[in-house]
Amino acid sequence: MLNRRKFLRNIGLTGSLLTVPGAILNARPLFRKTRIDLSGVTLKGKVQSQGKGIAGVAVTDGINITQTDRNGQYELLSNGTAEFVYISVPAGYAFPEHKGITEFYKAIPKDSSSFKHDFNLEKLKVDDRKHNFVVWADTQMRSKQDCELLLSQSVPDLQAVIKSYPKDTLIHGIGCGDLVWDHFELFEDYKKAVELSGIPFYNVIGNHDMDTDARTDDGSARTFKQQFGPTYYSFNRGEIHYITLDDVFFVGAAKKYIGYITENQLQWLEQDLALVKPGSTIVLSLHIPTYTGTARRAKEEIGGGAVVNREQLYKMLAPYKVHIMSGHTHFNDNWEKDGIMEHNHGTVCGAWWTGPICGDGTPGGYGVYEVDGAEIKWYYKSTGLDKDKQLRIYPKGKVAESPEEIAVNVWNWDSKWKVEWYEDGILKGPMEQRTAYDPWAVELYLGPQLPKKHKFVEPTLNDHMFFAKPSAQATKITVKATDRFGNVYEESI
């Protein structure tokens, strides 16, 4: 009875609120400049090509998603918290861009109750079911000298890769985060590199692209958004659905973050995936890897090396065939399970522009992906090296812990590669895979005084080292590595 009386009193209080005079309800809120604007905004317009509407295009404010009608028209009820209206570019159309930076969005003016914007797309003249893309992870420039290396080494290398394909080949880039190293004035140099590459780039926010003076994660992407637009979005090319997410969660203290995907993004992703046919191939790009061998060995639960709530993401992706593109770690690592494969890329900057290799021995470089329908093939392109350079062989004694064995680093290895060795022309069988350090990385980076430019750089353990013990009489050792696509890479000592 007592609980019932409390309940009735609460109901009475609620009822009294319903009869509060309008003058009080309409009173202006305090601190008007910092209040959250939840006033309604109607977004509308048309998605068209040469004046003709395109039906079924996904349009979003980053909160909810709608689709254009048969005439290409869209209307979406939003609110004052939304920053952009943007589209998921449909298959068959060129990516809208300005000097290589994709522009699939429009900023929503503040203090407007209605905003109209038309998206104009150009229909492709070639079939986009065949196309390529490259993943540039961690260009990460801190100085003009770093930028000069990007422009003089990485850009010409990418230009050469692009020219190696037929002239009308569709190629786009994914800048996989840490586009700069906290120095936002260098975004212009990154953009110059993209423009010179000659292909459109979609971009991902990294932990070094964040405003670390923000109070919380909500404000940490302020500068990135000014430069590149939304931090999560999708687009389509051929039969592939591409998604980008922001998994760098800033915790409000300088340089402090965790790998975490917010609920706002996950509920948006749920809507985005509802428009994708189960069984389709998805390419999902984010900066911090969802998982790596290093995270597995460290048994990391919460930190900046992997995504904390990855299992929830995996459940959402379960109906699809998924390739995850990530960066951040400055090493190369591939894993595959239950229809998901993650490609954690070695970096464009190598070990922060200090030397030719990353901490795991992977050469500075980037991933190249060739798409045919729903199938994807790939290779790692080392900057300044031939595309067939996919391994490095070390003589006996180079790895201190294994003085009687030869060692091989096969940096883009995954579980479907085969690594064999021959002694004086005779096949000896598979090499033994071990988690180990690359000896050249140890030579370049181990110790408090190495490398001179950034002394924090250290060699890192990797899962792509292989070992074999030749006989004392051996005169020639040959290593043959065969990738999952049947490509054979061979070196001898």
Tab-separated table of N, CA and C in Angstrom, residues 296-297 433-437 461-465 467:
chain	number	residue	atom	x	y	z
A	296	ARG	N	47.092	-10.853	-28.920
A	296	ARG	CA	46.789	-12.200	-28.443
A	296	ARG	C	47.840	-12.661	-27.424
A	297	ARG	N	49.116	-12.420	-27.736
A	297	ARG	CA	50.178	-12.843	-26.815
A	297	ARG	C	50.147	-12.046	-25.512
A	433	GLN	N	57.842	-22.407	-38.557
A	433	GLN	CA	57.387	-21.057	-38.216
A	433	GLN	C	57.534	-20.837	-36.710
A	434	ARG	N	58.090	-19.657	-36.342
A	434	ARG	CA	58.222	-19.307	-34.936
A	434	ARG	C	57.950	-17.822	-34.744
A	435	THR	N	57.525	-17.468	-33.559
A	435	THR	CA	57.422	-16.059	-33.194
A	435	THR	C	58.811	-15.591	-32.781
A	436	ALA	N	59.317	-14.562	-33.489
A	436	ALA	CA	60.701	-14.145	-33.259
A	436	ALA	C	60.906	-12.705	-33.708
A	437	TYR	N	62.092	-12.198	-33.450
A	437	TYR	CA	62.478	-10.868	-33.924
A	437	TYR	C	63.197	-10.987	-35.265
A	461	LEU	N	58.300	-8.426	-31.926
A	461	LEU	CA	58.089	-9.837	-32.269
A	461	LEU	C	57.101	-9.949	-33.424
A	462	ASN	N	57.289	-10.968	-34.250
A	462	ASN	CA	56.325	-11.202	-35.324
A	462	ASN	C	56.081	-12.695	-35.499
A	463	ASP	N	54.998	-13.007	-36.193
A	463	ASP	CA	54.613	-14.402	-36.414
A	463	ASP	C	55.010	-14.903	-37.795
A	464	HIS	N	55.823	-14.122	-38.525
A	464	HIS	CA	56.152	-14.529	-39.900
A	464	HIS	C	57.645	-14.772	-40.106
A	465	MET	N	58.308	-15.305	-39.062
A	465	MET	CA	59.699	-15.757	-39.179
A	465	MET	C	59.724	-17.281	-39.319
A	467	PHE	N	62.391	-20.892	-39.873
A	467	PHE	CA	63.734	-21.367	-39.563
A	467	PHE	C	63.973	-22.773	-40.130
